[in-house]
mmCIF file of C-alpha atoms in Angstrom:
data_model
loop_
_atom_site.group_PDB
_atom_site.id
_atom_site.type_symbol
_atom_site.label_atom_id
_atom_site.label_comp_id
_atom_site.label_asym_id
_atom_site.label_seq_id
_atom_site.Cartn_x
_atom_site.Cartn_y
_atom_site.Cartn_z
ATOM 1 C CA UNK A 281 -39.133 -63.911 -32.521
ATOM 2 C CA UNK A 282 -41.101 -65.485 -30.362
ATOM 3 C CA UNK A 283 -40.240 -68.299 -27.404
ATOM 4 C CA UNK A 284 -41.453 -71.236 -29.322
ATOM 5 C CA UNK A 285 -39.766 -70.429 -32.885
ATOM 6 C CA UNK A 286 -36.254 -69.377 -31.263
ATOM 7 C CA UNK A 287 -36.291 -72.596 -28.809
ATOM 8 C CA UNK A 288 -37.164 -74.971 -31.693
ATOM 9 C CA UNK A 289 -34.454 -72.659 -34.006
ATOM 10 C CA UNK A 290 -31.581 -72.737 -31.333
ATOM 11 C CA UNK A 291 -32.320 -76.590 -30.172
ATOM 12 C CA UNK A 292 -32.203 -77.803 -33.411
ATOM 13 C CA UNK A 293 -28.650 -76.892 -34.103
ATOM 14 C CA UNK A 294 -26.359 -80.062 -34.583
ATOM 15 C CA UNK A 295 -25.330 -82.257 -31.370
ATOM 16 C CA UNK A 296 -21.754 -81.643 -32.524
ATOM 17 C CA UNK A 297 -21.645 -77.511 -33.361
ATOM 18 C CA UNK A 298 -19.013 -75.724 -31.676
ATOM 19 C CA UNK A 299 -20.597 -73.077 -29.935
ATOM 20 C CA UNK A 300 -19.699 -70.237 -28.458
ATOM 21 C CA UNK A 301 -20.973 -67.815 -25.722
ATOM 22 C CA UNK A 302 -20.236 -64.663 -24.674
ATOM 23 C CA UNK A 303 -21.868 -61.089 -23.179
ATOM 24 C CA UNK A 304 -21.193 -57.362 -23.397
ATOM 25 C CA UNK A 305 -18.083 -55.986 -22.712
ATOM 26 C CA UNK A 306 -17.137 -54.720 -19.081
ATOM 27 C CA UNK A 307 -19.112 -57.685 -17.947
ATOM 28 C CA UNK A 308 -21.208 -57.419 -14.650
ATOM 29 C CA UNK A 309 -23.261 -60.168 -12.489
ATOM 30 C CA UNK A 310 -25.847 -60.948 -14.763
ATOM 31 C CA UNK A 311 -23.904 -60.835 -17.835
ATOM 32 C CA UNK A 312 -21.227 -63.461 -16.518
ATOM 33 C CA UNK A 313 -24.150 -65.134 -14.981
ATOM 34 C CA UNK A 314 -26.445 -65.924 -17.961
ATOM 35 C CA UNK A 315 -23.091 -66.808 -19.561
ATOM 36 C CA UNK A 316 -22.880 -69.660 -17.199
ATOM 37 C CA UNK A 317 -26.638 -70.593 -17.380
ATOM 38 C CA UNK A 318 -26.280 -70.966 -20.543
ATOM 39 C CA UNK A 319 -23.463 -73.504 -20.752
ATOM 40 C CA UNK A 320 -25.147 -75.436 -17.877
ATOM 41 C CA UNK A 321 -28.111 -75.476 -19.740
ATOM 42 C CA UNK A 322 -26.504 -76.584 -22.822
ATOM 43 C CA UNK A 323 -24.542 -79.235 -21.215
ATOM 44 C CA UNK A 324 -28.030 -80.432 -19.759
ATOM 45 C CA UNK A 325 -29.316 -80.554 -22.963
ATOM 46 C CA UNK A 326 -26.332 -82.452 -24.867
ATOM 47 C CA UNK A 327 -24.724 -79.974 -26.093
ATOM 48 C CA UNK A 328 -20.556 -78.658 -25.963
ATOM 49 C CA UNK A 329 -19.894 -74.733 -25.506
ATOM 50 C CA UNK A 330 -16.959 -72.572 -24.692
ATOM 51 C CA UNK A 331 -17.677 -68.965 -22.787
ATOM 52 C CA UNK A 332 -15.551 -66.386 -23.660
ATOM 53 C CA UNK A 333 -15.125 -63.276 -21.238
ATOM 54 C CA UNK A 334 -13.387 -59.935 -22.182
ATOM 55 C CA UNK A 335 -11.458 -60.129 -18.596
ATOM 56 C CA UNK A 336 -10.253 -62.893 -16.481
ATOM 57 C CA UNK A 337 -12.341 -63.092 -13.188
ATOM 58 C CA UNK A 338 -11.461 -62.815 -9.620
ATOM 59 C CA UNK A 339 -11.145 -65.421 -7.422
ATOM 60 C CA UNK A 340 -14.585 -65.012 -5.612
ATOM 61 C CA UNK A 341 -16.759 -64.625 -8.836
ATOM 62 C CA UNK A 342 -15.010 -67.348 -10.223
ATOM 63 C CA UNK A 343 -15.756 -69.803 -7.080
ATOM 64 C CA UNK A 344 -19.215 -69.105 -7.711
ATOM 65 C CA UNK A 345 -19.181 -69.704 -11.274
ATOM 66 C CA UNK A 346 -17.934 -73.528 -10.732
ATOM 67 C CA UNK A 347 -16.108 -75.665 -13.145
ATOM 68 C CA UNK A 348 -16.537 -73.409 -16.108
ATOM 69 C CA UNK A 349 -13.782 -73.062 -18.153
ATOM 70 C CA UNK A 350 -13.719 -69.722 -19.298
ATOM 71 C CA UNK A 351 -11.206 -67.590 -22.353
ATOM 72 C CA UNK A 352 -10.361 -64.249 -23.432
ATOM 73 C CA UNK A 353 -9.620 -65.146 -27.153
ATOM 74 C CA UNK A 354 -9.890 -67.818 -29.942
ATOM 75 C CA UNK A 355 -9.117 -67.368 -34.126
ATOM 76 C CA UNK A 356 -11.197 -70.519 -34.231
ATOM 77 C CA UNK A 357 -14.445 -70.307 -36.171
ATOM 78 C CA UNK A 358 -17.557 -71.558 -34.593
ATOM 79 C CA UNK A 359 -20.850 -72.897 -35.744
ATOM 80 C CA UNK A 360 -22.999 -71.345 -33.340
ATOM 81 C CA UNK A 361 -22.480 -68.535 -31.088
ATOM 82 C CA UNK A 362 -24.862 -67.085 -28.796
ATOM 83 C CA UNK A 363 -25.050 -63.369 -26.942
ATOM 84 C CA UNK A 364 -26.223 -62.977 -24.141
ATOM 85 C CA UNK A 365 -27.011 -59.841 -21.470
ATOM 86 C CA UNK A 366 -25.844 -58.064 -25.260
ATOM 87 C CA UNK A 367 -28.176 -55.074 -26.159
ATOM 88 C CA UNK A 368 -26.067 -54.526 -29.636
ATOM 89 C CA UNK A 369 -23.140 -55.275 -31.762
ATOM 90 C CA UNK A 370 -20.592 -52.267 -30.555
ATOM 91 C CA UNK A 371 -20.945 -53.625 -26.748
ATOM 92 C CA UNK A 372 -19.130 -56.806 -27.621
ATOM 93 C CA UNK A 373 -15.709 -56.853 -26.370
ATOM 94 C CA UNK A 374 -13.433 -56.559 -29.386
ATOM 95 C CA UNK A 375 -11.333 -58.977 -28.178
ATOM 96 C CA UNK A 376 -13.949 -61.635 -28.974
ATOM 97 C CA UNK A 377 -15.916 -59.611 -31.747
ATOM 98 C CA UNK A 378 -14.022 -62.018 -34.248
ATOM 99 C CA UNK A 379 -16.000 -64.779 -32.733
ATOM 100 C CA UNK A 380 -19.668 -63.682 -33.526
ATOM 101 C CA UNK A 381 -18.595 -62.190 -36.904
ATOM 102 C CA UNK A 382 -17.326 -65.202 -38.055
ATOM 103 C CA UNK A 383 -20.002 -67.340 -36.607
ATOM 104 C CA UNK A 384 -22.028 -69.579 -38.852
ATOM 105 C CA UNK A 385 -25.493 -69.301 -37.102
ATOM 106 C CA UNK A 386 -25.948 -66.552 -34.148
ATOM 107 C CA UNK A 387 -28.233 -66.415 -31.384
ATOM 108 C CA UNK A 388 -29.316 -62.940 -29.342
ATOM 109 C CA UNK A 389 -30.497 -63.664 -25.699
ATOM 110 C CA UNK A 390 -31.525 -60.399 -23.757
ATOM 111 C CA UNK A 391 -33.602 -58.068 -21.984
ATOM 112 C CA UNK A 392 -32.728 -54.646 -22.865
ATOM 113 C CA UNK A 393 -35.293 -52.564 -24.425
ATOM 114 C CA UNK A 394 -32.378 -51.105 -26.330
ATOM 115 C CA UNK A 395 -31.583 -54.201 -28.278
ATOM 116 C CA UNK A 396 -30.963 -53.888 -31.957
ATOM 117 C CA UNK A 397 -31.752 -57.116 -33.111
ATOM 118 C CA UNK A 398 -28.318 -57.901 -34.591
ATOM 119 C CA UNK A 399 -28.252 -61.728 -34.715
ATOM 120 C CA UNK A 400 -30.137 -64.281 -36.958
ATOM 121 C CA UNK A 401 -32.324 -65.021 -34.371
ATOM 122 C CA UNK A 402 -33.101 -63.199 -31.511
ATOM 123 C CA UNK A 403 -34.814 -63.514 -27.939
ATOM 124 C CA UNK A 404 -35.402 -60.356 -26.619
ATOM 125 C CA UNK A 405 -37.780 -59.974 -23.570
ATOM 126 C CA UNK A 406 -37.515 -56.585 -21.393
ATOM 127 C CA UNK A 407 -37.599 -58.063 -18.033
ATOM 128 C CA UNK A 408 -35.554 -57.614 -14.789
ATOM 129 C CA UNK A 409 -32.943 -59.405 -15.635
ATOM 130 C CA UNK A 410 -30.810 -61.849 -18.809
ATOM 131 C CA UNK A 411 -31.137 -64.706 -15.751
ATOM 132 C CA UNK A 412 -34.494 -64.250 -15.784
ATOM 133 C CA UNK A 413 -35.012 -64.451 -19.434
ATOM 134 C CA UNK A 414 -33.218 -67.283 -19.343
ATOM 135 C CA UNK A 415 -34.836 -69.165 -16.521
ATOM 136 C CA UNK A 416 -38.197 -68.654 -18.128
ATOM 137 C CA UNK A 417 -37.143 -69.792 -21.673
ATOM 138 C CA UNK A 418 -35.570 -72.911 -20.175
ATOM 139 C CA UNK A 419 -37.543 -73.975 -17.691
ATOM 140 C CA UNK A 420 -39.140 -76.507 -18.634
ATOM 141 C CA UNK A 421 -36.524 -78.248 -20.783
ATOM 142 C CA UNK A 422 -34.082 -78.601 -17.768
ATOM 143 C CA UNK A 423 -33.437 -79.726 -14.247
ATOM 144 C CA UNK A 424 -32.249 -77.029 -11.832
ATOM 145 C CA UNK A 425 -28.945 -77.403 -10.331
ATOM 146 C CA UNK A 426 -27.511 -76.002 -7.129
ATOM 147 C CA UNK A 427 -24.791 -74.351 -9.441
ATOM 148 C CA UNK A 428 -27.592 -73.192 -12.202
ATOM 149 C CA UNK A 429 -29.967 -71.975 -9.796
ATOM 150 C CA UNK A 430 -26.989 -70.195 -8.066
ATOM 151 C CA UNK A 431 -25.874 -67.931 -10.662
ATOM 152 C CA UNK A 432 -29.362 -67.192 -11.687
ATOM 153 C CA UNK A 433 -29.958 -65.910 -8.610
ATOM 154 C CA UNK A 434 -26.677 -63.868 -8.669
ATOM 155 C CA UNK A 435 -28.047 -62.216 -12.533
ATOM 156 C CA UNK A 436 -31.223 -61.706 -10.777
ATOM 157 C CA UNK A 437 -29.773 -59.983 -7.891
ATOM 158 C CA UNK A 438 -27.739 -57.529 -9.004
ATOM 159 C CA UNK A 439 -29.954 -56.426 -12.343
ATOM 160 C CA UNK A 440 -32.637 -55.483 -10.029
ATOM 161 C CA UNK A 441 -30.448 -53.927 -6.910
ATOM 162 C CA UNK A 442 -30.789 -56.519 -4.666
ATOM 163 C CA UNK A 443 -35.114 -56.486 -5.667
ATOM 164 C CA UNK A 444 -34.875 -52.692 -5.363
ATOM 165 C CA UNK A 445 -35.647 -51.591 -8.588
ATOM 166 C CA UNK A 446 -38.586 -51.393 -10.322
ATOM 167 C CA UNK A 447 -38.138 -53.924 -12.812
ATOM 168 C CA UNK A 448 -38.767 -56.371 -9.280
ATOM 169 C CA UNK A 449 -42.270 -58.077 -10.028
ATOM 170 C CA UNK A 450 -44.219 -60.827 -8.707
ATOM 171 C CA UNK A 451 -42.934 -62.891 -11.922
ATOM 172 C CA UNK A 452 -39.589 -62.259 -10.398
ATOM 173 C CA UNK A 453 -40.259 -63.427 -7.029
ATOM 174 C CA UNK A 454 -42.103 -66.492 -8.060
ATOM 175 C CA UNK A 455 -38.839 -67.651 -10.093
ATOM 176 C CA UNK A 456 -36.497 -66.849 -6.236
ATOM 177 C CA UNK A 457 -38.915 -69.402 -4.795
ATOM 178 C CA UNK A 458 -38.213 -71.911 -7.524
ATOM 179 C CA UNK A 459 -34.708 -71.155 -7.192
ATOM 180 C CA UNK A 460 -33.655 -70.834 -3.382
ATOM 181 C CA UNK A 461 -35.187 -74.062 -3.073
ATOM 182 C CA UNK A 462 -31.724 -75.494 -4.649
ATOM 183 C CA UNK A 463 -29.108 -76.302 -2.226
ATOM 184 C CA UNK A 464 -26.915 -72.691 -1.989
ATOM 185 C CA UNK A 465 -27.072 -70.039 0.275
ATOM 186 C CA UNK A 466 -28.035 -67.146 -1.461
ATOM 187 C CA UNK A 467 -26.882 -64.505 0.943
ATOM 188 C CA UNK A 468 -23.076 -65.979 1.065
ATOM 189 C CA UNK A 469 -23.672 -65.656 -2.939
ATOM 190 C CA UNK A 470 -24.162 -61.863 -2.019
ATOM 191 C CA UNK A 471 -21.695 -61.503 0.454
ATOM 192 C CA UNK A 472 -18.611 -62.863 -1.735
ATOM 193 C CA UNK A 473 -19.376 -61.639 -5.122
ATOM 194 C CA UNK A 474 -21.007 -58.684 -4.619
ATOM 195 C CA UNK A 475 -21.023 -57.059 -1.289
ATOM 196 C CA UNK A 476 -17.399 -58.338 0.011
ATOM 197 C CA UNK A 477 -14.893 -55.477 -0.808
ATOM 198 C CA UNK A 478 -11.112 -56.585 -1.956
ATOM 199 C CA UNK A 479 -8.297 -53.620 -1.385
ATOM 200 C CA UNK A 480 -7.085 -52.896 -5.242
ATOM 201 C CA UNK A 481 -11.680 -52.398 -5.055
ATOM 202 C CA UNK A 482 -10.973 -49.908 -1.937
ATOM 203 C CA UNK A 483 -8.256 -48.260 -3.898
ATOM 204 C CA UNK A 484 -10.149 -47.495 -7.123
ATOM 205 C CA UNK A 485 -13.014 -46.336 -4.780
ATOM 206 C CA UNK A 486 -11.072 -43.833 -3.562
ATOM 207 C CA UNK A 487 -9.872 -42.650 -6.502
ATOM 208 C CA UNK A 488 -13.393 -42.550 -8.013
ATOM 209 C CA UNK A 489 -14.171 -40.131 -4.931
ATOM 210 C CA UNK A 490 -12.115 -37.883 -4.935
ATOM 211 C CA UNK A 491 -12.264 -37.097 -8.920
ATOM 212 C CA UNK A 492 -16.110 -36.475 -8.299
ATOM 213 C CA UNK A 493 -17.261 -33.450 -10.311
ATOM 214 C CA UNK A 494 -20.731 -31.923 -10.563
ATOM 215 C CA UNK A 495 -22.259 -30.372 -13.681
ATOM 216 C CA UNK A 496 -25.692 -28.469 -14.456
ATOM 217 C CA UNK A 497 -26.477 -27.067 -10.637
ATOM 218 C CA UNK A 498 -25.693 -30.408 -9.454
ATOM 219 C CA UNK A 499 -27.998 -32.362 -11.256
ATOM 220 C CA UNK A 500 -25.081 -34.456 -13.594
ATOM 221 C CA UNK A 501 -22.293 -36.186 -11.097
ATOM 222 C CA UNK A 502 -19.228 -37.667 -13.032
ATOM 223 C CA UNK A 503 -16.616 -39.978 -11.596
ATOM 224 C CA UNK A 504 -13.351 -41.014 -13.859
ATOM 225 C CA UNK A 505 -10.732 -43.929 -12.997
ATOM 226 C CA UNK A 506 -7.880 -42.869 -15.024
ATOM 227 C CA UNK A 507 -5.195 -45.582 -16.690
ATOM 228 C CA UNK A 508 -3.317 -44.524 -14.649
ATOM 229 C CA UNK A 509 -5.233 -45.319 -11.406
ATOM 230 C CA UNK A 510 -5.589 -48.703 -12.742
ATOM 231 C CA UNK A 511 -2.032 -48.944 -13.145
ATOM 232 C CA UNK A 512 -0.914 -47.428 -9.805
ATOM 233 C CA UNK A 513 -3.110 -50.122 -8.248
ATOM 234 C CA UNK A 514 -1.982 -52.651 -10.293
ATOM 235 C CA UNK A 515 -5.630 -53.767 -12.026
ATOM 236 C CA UNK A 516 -6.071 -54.170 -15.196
ATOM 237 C CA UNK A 517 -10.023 -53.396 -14.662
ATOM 238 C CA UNK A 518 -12.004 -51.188 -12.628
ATOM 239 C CA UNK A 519 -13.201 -52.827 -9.613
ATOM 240 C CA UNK A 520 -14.952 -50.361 -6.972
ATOM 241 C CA UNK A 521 -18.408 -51.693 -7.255
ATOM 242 C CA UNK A 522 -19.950 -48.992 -5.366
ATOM 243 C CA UNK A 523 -19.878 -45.610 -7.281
ATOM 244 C CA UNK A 524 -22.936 -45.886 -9.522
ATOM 245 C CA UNK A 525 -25.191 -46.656 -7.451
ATOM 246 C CA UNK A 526 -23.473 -43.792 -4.612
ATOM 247 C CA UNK A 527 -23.824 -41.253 -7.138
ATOM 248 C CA UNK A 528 -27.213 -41.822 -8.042
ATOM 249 C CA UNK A 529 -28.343 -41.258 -4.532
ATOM 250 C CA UNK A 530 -26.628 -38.186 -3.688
ATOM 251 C CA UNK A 531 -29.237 -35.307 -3.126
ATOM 252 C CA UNK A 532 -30.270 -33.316 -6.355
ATOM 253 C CA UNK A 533 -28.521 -35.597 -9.023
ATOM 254 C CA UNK A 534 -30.333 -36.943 -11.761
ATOM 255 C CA UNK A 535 -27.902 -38.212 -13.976
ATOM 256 C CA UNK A 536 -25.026 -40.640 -12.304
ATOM 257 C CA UNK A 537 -21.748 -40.745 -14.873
ATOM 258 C CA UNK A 538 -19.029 -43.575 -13.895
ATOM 259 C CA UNK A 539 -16.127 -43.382 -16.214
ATOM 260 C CA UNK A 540 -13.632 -45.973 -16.470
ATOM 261 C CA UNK A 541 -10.076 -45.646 -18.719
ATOM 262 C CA UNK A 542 -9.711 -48.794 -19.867
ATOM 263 C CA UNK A 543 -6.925 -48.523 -22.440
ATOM 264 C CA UNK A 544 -5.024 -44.916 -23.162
ATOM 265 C CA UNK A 545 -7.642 -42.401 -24.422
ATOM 266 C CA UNK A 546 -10.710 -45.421 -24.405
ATOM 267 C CA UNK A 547 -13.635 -44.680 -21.803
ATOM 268 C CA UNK A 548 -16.001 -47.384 -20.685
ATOM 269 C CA UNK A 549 -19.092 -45.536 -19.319
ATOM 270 C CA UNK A 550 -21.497 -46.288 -16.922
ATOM 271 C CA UNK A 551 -25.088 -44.102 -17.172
ATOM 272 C CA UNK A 552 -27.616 -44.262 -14.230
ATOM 273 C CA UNK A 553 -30.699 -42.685 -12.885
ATOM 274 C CA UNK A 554 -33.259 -42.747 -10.349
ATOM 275 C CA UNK A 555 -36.048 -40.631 -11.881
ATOM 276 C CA UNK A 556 -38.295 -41.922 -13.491
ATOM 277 C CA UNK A 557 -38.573 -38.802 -16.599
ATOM 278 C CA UNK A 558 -34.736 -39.616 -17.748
ATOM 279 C CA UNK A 559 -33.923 -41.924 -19.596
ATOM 280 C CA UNK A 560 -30.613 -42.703 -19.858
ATOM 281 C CA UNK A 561 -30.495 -45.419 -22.521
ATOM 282 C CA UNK A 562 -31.352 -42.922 -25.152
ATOM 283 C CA UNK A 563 -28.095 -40.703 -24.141
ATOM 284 C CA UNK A 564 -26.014 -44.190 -24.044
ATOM 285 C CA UNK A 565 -27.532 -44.702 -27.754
ATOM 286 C CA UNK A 566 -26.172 -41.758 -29.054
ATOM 287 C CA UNK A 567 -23.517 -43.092 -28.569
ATOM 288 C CA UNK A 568 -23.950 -46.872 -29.916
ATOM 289 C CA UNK A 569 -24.411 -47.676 -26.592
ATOM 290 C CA UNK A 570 -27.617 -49.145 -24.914
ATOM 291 C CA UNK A 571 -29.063 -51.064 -21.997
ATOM 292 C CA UNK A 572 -31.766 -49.983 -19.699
ATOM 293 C CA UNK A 573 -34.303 -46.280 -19.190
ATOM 294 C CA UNK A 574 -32.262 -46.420 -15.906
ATOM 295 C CA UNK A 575 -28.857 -47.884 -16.031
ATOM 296 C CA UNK A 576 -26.919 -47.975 -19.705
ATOM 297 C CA UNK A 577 -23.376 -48.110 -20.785
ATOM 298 C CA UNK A 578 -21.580 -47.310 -23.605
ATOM 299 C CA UNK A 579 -17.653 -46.393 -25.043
ATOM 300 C CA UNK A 580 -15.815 -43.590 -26.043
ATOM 301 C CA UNK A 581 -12.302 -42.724 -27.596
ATOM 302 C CA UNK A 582 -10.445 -39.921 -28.053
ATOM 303 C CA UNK A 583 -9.267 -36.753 -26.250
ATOM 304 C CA UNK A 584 -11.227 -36.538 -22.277
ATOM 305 C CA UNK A 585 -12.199 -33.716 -22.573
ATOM 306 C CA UNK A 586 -13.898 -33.957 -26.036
ATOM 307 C CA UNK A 587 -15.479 -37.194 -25.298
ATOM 308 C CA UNK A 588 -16.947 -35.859 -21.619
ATOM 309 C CA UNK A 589 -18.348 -32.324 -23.159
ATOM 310 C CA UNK A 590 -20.143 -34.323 -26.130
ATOM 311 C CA UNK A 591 -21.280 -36.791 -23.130
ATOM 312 C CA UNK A 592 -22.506 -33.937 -20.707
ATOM 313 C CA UNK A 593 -24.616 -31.991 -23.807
ATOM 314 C CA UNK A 594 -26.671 -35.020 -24.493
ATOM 315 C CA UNK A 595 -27.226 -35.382 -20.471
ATOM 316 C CA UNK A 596 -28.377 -31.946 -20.176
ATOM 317 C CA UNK A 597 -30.698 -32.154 -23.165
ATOM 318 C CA UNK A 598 -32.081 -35.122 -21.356
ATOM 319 C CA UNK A 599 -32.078 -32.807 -18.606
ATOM 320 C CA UNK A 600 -34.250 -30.110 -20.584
ATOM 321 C CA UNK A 601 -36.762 -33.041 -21.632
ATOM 322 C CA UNK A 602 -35.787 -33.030 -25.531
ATOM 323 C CA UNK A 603 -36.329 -36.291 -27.590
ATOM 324 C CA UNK A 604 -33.287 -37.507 -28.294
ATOM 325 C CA UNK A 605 -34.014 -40.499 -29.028
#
């Protein structure tokens, strides 16, 4: 669906709809950012929402956030509810899945080439970021805030490593401009939310380390937080920021695996890759996972071992250059 046709769609909804808005499950920068954008943007535009997150936040991402209230759960049905940062149905956190099924009318905003196009109407641009989708469908509608233009910045950030990546275009950088001009400062945005590193985040780290293994002459790394790392260190998430992006850039690995045991026996996964001739978003759909060529995600349950060897044979046919698509 084009801009036009989804704008005129989603602003048309009642004054007085309960909406809803949420993002995929283990939630990162942009995802909790375009969450916020969005309810700014409603609120701008006359509108009441609720965001719903699969985990509370910490204290710094929540100082960034503002005044947002934000929950983890509702049996209420909604009118609306709208996805964002959300490449398909199985990445929604189950603990809010109730509210898009039941929804009346839903709404898809995202930028993953992997989307699957599972809401009535969908916005689905493949750009560097959900902020960025977001700032360019909205731009002219609203006013930027300090607080709007803040945690666009933050989505925009992170989805494109700090403008590392090669989603980074000149689009991109004309929409900074717009935004630094707003009254934050960006690189204390950085420091506290993403580069500032708490202890239980230090902890997990370490644990990610030293559980390193390499597969296929080095070319596969895998890292696993156990439940029981996250209970030994008393987090009921996975917090060291760092490994994906460490693992990716170690010499001779192609394929970066970051495992995560959220519940007994339930594996978030994190898929990344800095060559340009994998594509990791195929091996995350195999799954019914999805996101980016270069950085995807996607679930598993059952026995480790079973779920890591079924994991590892679609990375090495990746490897081998089959279509697996």
């Amino acid at each position: 669906m084009n801009s036009t046709k989804f704008l005129e769609k989603l602003l048309n909804i009642p004054k007085t709809s309960k909406i809803a808005i949420m993002g995929h499950r283990s939630a990162d920068f942009d995802c909790i950012g375009s969450c916020i954008a969005m309810y700014l943007i409603l609120d701008q535009l006359g509108f009441k929402s609720e965001v719903f997150v699969e985990n509370n936040l910490d204290s710094t991402l929540k100082n960034n956030i503002g005044d947002v209230k934000l929950r983890t759960a509702s049996n209420e049905v909604f009118d609306v509810c709208i996805m964002v940062d959300c490449p398909s149905l199985a990445l929604i956190p189950e603990n809010v899945l109730n509210i898009f099924t039941t929804a009346k009318t839903t709404f898809v905003i995202d930028h993953h080439i992997s989307n699957t196009k599972y809401a009535q109407f969908n916005y689905v641009k493949s750009v560097s970021s959900a902020c960025e989708v977001i700032f360019t469908l909205f731009r002219r509608k609203i006013q930027l805030t300090p607080q709007l233009a803040k945690n666009l910045y933050l989505g925009i950030y992170t989805d494109t490593g700090g403008f590392k990546y090669s989603n980074t275009t000149s689009k991109t950088f004309a929409m900074l401009s717009i935004l630094t001009k707003q009254d934050f400062k960006a690189d204390e945005v950085v420091h506290n939310c993403v580069d500032l590193v708490k202890r239980d985040s230090f902890e997990l780290t370490k644990c990610a380390f030293n559980s390193v293994k390499f597969y296929s002459n080095g070319q596969i790394a895998v890292s696993v937080i156990t439940k029981q790392d996250l209970d030994n260190n008393k987090v009921d998430h996975d917090t060291s920021k760092f490994m994906q992006s460490y693992l990716q850039n170690i010499e001779g690995v192609k394929i970066a695996v970051s495992i995560t045991e959220r519940k007994k026996n339930e594996y978030n996964i994190s898929l990344r890759t800095s060559c340009d001739n994998i594509n990791v978003s195929a091996i995350a759909k195999r799954f019914g996972g999805g996101g980016h060529i270069r950085a995807s995600g996607l679930t598993l349950k059952g026995d480790y071992k079973k779920a890591l060897n079924a994991l590892l044979v679609e990375c090495k046919n990746n490897l081998k250059g089959q279509n697996i698509d």
